mmCIF file of C-alpha atoms in Angstrom:
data_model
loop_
_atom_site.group_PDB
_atom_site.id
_atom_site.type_symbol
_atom_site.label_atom_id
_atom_site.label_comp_id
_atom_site.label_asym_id
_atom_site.label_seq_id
_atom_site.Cartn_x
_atom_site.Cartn_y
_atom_site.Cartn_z
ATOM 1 C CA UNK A 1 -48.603 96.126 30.078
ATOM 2 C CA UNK A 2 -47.105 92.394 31.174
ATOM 3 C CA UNK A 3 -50.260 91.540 32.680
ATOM 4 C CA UNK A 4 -53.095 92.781 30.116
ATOM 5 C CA UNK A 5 -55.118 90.531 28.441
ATOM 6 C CA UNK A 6 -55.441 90.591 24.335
ATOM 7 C CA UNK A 7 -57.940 88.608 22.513
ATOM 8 C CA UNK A 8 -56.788 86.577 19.151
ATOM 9 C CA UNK A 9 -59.741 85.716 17.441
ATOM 10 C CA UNK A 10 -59.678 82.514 15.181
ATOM 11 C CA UNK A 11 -56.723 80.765 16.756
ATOM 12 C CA UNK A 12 -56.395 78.138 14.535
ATOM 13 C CA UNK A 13 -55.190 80.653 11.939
ATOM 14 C CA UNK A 14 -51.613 80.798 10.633
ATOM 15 C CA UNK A 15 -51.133 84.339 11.608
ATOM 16 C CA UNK A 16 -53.323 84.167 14.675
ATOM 17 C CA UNK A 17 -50.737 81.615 16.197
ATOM 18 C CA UNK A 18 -48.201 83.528 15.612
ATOM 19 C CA UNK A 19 -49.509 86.226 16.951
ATOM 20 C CA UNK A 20 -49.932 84.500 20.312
ATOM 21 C CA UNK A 21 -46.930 84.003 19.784
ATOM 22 C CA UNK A 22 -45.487 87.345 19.481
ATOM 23 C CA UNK A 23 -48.069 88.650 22.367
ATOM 24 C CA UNK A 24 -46.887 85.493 24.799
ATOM 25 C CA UNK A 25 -43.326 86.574 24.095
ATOM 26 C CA UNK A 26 -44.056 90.051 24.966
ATOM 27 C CA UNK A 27 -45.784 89.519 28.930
ATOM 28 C CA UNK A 28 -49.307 89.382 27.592
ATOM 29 C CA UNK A 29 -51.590 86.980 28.299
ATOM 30 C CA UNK A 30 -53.833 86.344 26.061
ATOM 31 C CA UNK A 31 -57.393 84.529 24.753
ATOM 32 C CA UNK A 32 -58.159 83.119 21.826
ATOM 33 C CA UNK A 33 -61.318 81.863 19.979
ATOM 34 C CA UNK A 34 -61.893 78.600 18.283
ATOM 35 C CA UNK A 35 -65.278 77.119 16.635
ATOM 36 C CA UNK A 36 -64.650 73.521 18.438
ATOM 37 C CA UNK A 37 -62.920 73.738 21.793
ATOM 38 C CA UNK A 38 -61.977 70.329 20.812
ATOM 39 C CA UNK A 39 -58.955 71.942 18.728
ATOM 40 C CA UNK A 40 -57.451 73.473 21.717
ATOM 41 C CA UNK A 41 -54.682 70.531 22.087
ATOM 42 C CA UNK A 42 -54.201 70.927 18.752
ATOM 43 C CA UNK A 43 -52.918 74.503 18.545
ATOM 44 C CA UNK A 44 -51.440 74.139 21.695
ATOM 45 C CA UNK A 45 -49.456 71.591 19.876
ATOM 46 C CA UNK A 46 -48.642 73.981 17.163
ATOM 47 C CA UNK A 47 -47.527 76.993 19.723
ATOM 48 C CA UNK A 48 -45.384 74.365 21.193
ATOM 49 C CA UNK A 49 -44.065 73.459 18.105
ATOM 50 C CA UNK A 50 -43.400 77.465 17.480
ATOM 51 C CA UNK A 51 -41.423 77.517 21.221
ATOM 52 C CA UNK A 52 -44.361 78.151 23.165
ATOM 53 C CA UNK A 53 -45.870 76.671 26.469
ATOM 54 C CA UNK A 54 -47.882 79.192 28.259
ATOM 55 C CA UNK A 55 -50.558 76.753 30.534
ATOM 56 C CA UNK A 56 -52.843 79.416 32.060
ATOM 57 C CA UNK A 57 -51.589 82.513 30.136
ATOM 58 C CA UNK A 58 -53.548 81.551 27.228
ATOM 59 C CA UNK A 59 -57.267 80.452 27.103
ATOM 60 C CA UNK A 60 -59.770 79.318 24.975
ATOM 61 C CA UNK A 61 -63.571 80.662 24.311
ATOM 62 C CA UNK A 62 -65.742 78.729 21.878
ATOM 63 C CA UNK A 63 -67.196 81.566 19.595
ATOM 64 C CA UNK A 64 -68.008 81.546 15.458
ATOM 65 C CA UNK A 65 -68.216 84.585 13.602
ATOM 66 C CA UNK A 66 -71.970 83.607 12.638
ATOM 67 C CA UNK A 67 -73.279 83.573 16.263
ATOM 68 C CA UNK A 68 -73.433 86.141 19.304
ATOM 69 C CA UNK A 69 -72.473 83.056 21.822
ATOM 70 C CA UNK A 70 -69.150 83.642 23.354
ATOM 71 C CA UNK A 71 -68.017 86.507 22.134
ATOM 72 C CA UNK A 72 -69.100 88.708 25.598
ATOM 73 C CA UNK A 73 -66.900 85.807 27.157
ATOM 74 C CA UNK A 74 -64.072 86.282 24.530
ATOM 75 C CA UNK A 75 -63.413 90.151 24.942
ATOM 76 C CA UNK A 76 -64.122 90.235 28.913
ATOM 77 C CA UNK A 77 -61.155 91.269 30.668
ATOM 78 C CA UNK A 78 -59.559 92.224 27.831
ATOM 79 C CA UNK A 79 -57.541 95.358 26.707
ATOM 80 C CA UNK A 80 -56.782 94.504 23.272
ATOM 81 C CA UNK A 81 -58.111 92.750 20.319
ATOM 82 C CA UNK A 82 -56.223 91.004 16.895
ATOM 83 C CA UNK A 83 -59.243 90.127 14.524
ATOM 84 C CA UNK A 84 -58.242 87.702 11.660
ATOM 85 C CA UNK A 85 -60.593 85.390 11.950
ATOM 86 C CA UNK A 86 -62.468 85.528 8.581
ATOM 87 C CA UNK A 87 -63.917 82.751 5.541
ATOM 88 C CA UNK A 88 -60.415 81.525 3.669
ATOM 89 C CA UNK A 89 -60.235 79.725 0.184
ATOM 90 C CA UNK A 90 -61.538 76.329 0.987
ATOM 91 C CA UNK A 91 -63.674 75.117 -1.900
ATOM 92 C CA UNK A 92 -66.573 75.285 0.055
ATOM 93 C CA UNK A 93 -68.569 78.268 -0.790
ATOM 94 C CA UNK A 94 -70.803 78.335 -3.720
ATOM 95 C CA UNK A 95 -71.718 81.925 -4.183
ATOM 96 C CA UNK A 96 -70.259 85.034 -3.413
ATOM 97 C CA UNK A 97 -72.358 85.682 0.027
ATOM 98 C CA UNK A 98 -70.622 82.637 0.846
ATOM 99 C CA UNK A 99 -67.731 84.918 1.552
ATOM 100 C CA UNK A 100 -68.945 88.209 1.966
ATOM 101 C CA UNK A 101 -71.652 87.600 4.386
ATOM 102 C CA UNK A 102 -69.801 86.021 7.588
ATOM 103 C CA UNK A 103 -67.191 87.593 6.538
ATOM 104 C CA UNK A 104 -69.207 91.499 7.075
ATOM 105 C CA UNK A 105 -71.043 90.296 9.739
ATOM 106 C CA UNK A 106 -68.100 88.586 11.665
ATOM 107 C CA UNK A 107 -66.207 92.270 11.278
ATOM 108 C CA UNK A 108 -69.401 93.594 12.906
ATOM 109 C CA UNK A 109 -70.012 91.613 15.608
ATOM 110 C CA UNK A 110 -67.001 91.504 16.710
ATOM 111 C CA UNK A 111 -66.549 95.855 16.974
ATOM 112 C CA UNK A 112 -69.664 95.708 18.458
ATOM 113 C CA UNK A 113 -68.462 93.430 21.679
ATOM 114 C CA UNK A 114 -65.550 95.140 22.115
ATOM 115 C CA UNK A 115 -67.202 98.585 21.905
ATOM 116 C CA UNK A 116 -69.312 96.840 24.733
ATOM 117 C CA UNK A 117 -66.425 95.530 26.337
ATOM 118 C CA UNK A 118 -64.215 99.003 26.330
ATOM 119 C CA UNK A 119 -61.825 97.423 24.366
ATOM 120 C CA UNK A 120 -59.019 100.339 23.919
ATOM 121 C CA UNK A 121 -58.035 99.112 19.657
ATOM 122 C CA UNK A 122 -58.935 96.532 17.524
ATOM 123 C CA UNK A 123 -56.110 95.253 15.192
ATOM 124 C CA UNK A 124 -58.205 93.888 12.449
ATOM 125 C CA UNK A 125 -56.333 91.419 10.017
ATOM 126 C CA UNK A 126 -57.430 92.270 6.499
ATOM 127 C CA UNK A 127 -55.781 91.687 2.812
ATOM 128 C CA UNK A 128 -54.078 92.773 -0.286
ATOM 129 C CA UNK A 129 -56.986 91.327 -1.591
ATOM 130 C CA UNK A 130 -58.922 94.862 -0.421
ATOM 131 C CA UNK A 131 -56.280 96.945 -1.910
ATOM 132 C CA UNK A 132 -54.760 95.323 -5.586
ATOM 133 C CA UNK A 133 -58.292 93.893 -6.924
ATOM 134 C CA UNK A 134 -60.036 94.704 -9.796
ATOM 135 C CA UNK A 135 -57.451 97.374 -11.120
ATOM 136 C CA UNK A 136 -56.189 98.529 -14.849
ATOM 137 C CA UNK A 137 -52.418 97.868 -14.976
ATOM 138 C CA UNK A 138 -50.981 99.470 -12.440
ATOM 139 C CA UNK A 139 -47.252 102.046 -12.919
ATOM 140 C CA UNK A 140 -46.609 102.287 -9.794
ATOM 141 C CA UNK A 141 -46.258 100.052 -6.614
ATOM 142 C CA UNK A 142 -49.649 99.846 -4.617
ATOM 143 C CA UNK A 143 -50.240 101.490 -1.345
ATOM 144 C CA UNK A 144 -52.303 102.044 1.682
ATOM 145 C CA UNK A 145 -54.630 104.946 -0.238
ATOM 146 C CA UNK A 146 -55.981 101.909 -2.695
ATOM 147 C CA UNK A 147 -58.660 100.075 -2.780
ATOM 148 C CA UNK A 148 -59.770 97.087 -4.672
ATOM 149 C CA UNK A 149 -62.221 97.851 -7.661
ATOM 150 C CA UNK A 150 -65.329 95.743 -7.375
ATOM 151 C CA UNK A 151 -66.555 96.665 -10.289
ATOM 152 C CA UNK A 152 -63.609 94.842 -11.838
ATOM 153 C CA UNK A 153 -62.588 91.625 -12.210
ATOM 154 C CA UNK A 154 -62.708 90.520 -8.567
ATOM 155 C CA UNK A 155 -62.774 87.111 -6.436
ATOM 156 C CA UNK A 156 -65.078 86.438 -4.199
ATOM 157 C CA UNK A 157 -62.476 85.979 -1.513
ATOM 158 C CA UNK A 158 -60.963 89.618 -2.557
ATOM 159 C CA UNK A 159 -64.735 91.384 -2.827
ATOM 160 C CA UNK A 160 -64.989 89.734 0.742
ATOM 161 C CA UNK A 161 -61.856 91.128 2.747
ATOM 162 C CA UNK A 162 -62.670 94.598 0.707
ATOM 163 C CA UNK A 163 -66.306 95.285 1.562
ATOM 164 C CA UNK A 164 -65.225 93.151 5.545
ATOM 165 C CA UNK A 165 -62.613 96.226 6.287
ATOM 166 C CA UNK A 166 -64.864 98.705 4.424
ATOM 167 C CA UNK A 167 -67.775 97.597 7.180
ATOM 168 C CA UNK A 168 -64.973 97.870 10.210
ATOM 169 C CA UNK A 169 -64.191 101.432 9.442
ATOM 170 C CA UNK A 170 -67.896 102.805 8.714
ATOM 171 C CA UNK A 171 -68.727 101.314 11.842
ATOM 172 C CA UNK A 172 -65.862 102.984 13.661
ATOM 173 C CA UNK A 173 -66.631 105.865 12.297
ATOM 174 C CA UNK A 174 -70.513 105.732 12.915
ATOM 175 C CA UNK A 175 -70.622 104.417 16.092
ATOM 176 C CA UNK A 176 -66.762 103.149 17.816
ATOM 177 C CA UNK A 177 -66.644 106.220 20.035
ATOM 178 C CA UNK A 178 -63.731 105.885 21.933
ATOM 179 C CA UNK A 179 -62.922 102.959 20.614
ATOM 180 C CA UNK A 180 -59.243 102.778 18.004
ATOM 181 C CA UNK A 181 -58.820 100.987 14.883
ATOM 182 C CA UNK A 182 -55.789 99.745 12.954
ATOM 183 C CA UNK A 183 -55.975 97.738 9.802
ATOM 184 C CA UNK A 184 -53.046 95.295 8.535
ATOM 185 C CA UNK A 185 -53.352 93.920 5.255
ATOM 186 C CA UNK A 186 -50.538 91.884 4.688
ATOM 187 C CA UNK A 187 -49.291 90.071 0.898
ATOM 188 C CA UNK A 188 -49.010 86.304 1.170
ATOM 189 C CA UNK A 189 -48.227 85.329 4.036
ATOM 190 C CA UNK A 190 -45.147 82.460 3.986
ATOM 191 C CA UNK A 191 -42.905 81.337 7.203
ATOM 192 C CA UNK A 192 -42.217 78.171 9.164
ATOM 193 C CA UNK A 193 -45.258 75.993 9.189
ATOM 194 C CA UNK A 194 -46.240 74.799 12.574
ATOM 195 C CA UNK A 195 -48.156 71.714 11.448
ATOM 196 C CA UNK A 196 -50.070 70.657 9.156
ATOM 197 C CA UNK A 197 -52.653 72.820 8.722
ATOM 198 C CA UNK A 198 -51.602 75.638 7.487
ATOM 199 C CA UNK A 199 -52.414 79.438 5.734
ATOM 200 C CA UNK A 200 -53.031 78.898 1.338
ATOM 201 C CA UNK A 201 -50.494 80.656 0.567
ATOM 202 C CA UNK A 202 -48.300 78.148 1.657
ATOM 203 C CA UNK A 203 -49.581 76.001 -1.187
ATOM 204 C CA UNK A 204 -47.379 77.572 -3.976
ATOM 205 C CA UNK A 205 -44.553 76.856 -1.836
ATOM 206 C CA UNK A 206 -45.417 73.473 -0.703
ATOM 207 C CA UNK A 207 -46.715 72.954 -4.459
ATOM 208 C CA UNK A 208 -43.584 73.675 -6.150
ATOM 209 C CA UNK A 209 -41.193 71.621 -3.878
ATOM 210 C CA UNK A 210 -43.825 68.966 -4.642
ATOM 211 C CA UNK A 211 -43.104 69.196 -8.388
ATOM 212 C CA UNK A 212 -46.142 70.689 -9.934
ATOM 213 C CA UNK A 213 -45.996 70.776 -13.929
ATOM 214 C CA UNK A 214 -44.447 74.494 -14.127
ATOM 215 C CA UNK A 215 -45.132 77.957 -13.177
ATOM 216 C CA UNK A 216 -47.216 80.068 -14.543
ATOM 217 C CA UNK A 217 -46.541 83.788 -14.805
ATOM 218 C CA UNK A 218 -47.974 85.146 -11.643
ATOM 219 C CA UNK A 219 -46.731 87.947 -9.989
ATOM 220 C CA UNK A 220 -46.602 88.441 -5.595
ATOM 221 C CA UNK A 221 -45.714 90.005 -2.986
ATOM 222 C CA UNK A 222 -44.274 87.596 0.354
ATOM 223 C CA UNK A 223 -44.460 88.457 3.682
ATOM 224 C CA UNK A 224 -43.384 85.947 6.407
ATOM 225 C CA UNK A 225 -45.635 84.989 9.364
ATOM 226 C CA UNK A 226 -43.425 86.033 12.274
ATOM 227 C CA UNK A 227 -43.113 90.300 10.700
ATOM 228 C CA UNK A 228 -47.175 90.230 9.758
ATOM 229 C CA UNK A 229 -47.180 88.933 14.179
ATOM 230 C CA UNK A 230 -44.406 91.637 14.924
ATOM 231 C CA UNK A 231 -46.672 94.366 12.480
ATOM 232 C CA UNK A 232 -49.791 93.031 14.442
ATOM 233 C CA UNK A 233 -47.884 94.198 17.859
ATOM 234 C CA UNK A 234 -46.730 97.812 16.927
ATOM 235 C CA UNK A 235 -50.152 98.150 14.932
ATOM 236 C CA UNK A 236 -51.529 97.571 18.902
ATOM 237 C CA UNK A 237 -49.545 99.222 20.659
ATOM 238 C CA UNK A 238 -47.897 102.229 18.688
ATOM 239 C CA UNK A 239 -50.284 105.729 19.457
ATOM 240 C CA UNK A 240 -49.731 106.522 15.665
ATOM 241 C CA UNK A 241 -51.194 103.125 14.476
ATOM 242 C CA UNK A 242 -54.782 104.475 15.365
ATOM 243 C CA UNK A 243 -57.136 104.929 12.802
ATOM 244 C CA UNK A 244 -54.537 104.002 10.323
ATOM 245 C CA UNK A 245 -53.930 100.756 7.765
ATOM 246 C CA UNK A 246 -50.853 99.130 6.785
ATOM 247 C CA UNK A 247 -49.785 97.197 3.927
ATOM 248 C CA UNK A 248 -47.540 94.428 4.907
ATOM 249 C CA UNK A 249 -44.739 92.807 2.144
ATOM 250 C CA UNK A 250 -41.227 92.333 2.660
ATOM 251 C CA UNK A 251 -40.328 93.929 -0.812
ATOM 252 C CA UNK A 252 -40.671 94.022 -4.095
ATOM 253 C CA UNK A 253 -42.970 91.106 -5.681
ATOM 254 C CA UNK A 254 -41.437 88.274 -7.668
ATOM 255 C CA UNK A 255 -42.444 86.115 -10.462
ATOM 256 C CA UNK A 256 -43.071 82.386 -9.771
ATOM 257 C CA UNK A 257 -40.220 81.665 -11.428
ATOM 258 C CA UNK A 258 -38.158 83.879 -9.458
ATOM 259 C CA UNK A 259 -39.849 81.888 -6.263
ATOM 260 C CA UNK A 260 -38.571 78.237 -8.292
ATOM 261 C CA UNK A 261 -35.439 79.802 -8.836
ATOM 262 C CA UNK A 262 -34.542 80.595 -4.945
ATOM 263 C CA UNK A 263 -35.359 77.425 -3.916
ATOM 264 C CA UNK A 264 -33.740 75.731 -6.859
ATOM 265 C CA UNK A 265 -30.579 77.549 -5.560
ATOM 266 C CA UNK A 266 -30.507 77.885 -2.026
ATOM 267 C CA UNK A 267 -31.559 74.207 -1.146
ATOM 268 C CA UNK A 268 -30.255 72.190 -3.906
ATOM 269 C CA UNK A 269 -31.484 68.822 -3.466
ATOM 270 C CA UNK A 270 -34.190 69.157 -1.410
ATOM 271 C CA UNK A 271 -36.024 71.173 -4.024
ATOM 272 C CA UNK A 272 -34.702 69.078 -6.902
ATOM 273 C CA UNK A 273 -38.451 68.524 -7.891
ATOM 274 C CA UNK A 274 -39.197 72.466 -8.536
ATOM 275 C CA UNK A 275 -39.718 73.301 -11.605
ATOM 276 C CA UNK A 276 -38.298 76.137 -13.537
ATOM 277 C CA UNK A 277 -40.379 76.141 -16.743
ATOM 278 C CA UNK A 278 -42.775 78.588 -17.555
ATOM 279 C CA UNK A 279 -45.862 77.849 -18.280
ATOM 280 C CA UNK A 280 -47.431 79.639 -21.523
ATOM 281 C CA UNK A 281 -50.453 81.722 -20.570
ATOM 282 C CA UNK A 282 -52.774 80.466 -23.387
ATOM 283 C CA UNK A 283 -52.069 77.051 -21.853
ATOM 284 C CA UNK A 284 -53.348 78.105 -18.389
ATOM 285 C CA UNK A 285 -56.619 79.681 -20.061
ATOM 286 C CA UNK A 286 -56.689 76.892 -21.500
ATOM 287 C CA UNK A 287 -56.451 74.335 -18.646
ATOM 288 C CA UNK A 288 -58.867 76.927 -16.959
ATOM 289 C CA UNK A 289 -61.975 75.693 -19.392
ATOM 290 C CA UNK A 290 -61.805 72.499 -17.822
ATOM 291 C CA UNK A 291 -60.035 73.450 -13.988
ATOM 292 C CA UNK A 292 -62.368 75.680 -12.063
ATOM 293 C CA UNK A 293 -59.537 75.778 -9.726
ATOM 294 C CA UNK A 294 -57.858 77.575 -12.213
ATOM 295 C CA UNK A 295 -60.117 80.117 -13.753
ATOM 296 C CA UNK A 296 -59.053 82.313 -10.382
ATOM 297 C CA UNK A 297 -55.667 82.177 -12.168
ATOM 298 C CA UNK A 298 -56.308 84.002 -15.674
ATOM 299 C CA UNK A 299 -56.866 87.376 -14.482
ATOM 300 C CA UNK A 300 -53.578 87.397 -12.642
ATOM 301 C CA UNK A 301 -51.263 86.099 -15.363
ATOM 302 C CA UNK A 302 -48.822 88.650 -16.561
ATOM 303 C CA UNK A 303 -50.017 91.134 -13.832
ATOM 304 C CA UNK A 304 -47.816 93.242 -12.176
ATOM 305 C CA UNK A 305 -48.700 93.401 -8.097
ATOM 306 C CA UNK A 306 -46.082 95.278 -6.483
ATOM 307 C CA UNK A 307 -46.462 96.964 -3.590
ATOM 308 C CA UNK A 308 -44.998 99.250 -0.518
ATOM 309 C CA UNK A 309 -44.416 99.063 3.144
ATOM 310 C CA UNK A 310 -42.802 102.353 3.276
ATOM 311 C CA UNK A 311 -45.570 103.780 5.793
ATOM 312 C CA UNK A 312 -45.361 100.768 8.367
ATOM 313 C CA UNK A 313 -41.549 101.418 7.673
ATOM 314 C CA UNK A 314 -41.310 104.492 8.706
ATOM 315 C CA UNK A 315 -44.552 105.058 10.883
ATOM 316 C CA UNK A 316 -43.775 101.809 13.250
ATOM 317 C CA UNK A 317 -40.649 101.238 12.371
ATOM 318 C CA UNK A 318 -41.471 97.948 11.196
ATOM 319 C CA UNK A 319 -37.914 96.418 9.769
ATOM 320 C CA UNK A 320 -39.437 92.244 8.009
ATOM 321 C CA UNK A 321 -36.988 89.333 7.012
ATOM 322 C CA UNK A 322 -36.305 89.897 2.992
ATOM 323 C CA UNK A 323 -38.818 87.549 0.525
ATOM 324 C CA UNK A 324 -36.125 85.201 0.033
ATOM 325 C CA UNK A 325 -35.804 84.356 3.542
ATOM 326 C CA UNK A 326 -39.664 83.742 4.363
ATOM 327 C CA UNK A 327 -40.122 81.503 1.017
ATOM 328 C CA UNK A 328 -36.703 79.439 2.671
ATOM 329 C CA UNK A 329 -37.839 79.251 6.036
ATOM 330 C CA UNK A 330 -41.343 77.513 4.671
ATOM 331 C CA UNK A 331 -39.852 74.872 2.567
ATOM 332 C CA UNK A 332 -37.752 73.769 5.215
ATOM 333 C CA UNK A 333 -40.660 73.792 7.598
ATOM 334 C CA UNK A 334 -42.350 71.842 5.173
ATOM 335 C CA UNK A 335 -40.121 68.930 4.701
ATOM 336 C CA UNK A 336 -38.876 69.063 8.412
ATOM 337 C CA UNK A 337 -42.448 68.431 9.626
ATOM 338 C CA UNK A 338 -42.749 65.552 6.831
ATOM 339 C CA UNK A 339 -45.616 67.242 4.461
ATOM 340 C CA UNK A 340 -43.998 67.030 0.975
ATOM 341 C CA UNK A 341 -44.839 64.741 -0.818
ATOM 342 C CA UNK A 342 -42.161 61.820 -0.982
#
C-alpha cells in the first residue's frame, strides 16, 4: 500500500483536501486535478495550513469535467480514485442542465478513464441531496435504500448529485467489469476551514457568527470534513465497501437554532453576534418573493431531515466527531483565519 498512487479529483474542494490529507497521512501518494494549474500554490497553501507538506508525493494534472484532456494523465499510475469533483451552488447556472449536465457527464468520463486505466475502485463523492429530496414527510430517519424523488419538489443542485450517482452505478453495472464502486454521500459537511475558500455549507456557520437577522426553521444533518476524509479511506480500502453507498452524518440533525444555541454557549463572546431568534416561516416565504436566494429555502422550513450512519457504523467501522464538535471546530477556524466579519 505506502507507495500506491490515488487520484483526488477536483482538489480545490473542501473534502478533496482533506482527503489528501487523510491519503498523505496514510503512505499514499497521491494526484490531484485542478481546472487552472495556476491554483496549485494555492492548495498547497491550504494542505499546509491543514499540517501537510508532501513536495513530490502529491501532483497536479490540469483536467475539467467538460473535456477528455488530462484525464488519461490524471488516472495513469494510479490504483485508486476519490471523485468529488462536481458543479456546487455558485449562482452561476441558469437552468437546470446547468447542473445536471457536467455534472452526468463528469461522473462518466471519469469511470470511463479509470475503466481504461484498471483502476481497482472508484470512491465517488455524492450527496444527501440524492437521498432526502423531493420526499412526503418522512417517520423515520433516512437511509442508504432512499433516493431523492424528482418528481418532487427538487433543486437543481439535488436533481444533479441524484441522476450524477444514478449514471455512476448504471455504468458500473453496464459496462465497469472488473472495476469496484463505493458511493459516500455525506450531510453538510462543517470542520476547520483551511482558507478562504471554502465548501457552502460553511456559510450557515460563518453566517450566523456574522450576525445574520435570525434563523429560520431548517432542519440538518453535520458531518465534519476530517470523518467524510476518514469515510472516503475505509470506503477505498475496506473489501465490503464495494458496490455499496454510505450515508455520512455524525448524528441526529438539529434545528438552526439548536446550531445558534451551541455556539452561543460554547464560545461565549466570540459568537456574541449569533442570533437566537426564530424566524417565522410566513416571513421567509415572504422574503422569498423578492430573494431568489431564498426561494431554495421554503420547501425546507419545518422539514424534518434526519438521517443514519448505522451501516458505515457498523460495516467500516466508521466512529465521526459528534455535530457539536464539527460546528465548533469551524467557527474557530473561521475567526482564527480572520474571515468573520469584524
Amino acid at each position: 500500500m505506502q507507495d500506491e498512487q490515488v487520484l483526488v479529483t477536483g482538489g480545490t474542494g473542501f473534502i478533496a483536501q482533506y482527503c489528501i490529507l487523510a491519503l498523505l497521512k496514510a503512505g499514499y501518494r497521491v494526484k490531484t486535478t485542478v481546472r487552472t494549474l495556476s491554483r496549485e500554490d494555492e492548495v498547497r497553501a491550504q494542505l499546509k495550513q491543514g499540517g501537510a507538506q508532501p513536495g513530490d508525493r502529491l501532483t497536479f494534472v490540469k483536467a475539467d469535467l467538460t473535456s477528455d484532456q488530462g484525464w488519461s494523465q490524471a488516472v495513469a499510475g494510479c490504483t485508486f480514485v476519490m471523485h468529488g469533483a462536481s458543479p456546487t451552488p455558485t449562482g452561476q447556472q441558469s437552468n437546470e442542465d446547468d447542473w445536471i449536465i457536467p455534472a452526468v457527464e463528469g461522473n462518466l468520463r471519469v469511470l470511463r478513464f479509470a475503466k481504461a486505466a484498471n483502476i481497482k475502485r472508484v470512491v465517488l463523492t455524492s450527496a444527501f441531496g440524492a437521498i432526502c429530496a423531493g420526499h412526503p414527510r418522512m417517520h423515520r430517519p433516512f437511509n442508504e435504500t432512499d433516493w431523492s424523488n424528482l418528481s418532487g419538489n427538487v433543486w437543481p443542485y439535488q436533481k444533479s448529485k441524484t441522476l450524477s450517482e444514478q449514471a455512476a452505478w448504471d455504468f458500473i453495472r453496464r459496462e465497469g467489469e472488473e472495476m469496484e464502486l463505493a458511493v459516500i454521500n455525506p450531510v453538510a459537511v462543517l470542520g476547520p476551514v483551511l482558507g478562504a475558500d471554502y465548501s457552502h455549507s460553511i456559510r450557515l456557520i460563518k453566517n450566523l457568527m456574522d450576525g445574520q437577522r435570525g434563523c429560520p426553521k431548517i432542519n440538518c444533518g453535520f458531518v465534519d470534513v476530517r470523518d467524510v476524509a476518514d469515510i472516503h479511506l475505509l470506503a477505498m480500502t475496506h473489501p465490503a465497501a464495494k458496490g455499496e453507498r454510505f450515508l455520512a452524518t455524525a448524528g441526529d440533525s438539529l434545528w438552526i437554532s439548536q446550531v445558534a444555541h451551541i455556539l452561543r454557549e460554547k464560545l461565549g463572546p466570540l459568537a456574541h453576534k449569533v442570533p437566537t431568534r426564530i424566524i417565522p416561516n410566513w416571513l421567509v416565504r415572504l422574503g422569498a418573493l423578492k430573494d431568489p436566494a431564498m426561494r431554495g429555502v421554503v420547501p425546507l422550513l419545518g422539514v424534518n431531515l434526519n438521517s443514519t450512519s448505522a451501516k458505515a457504523r457498523q460495516t467500516l467501522g466508521w466512529a465521526p466527531r459528534s455535530a457539536e464538535e464539527a460546528i465548533i471546530a469551524t467557527a474557530q477556524s473561521l475567526s482564527k483565519l480572520g474571515l468573520l466579519n469584524a
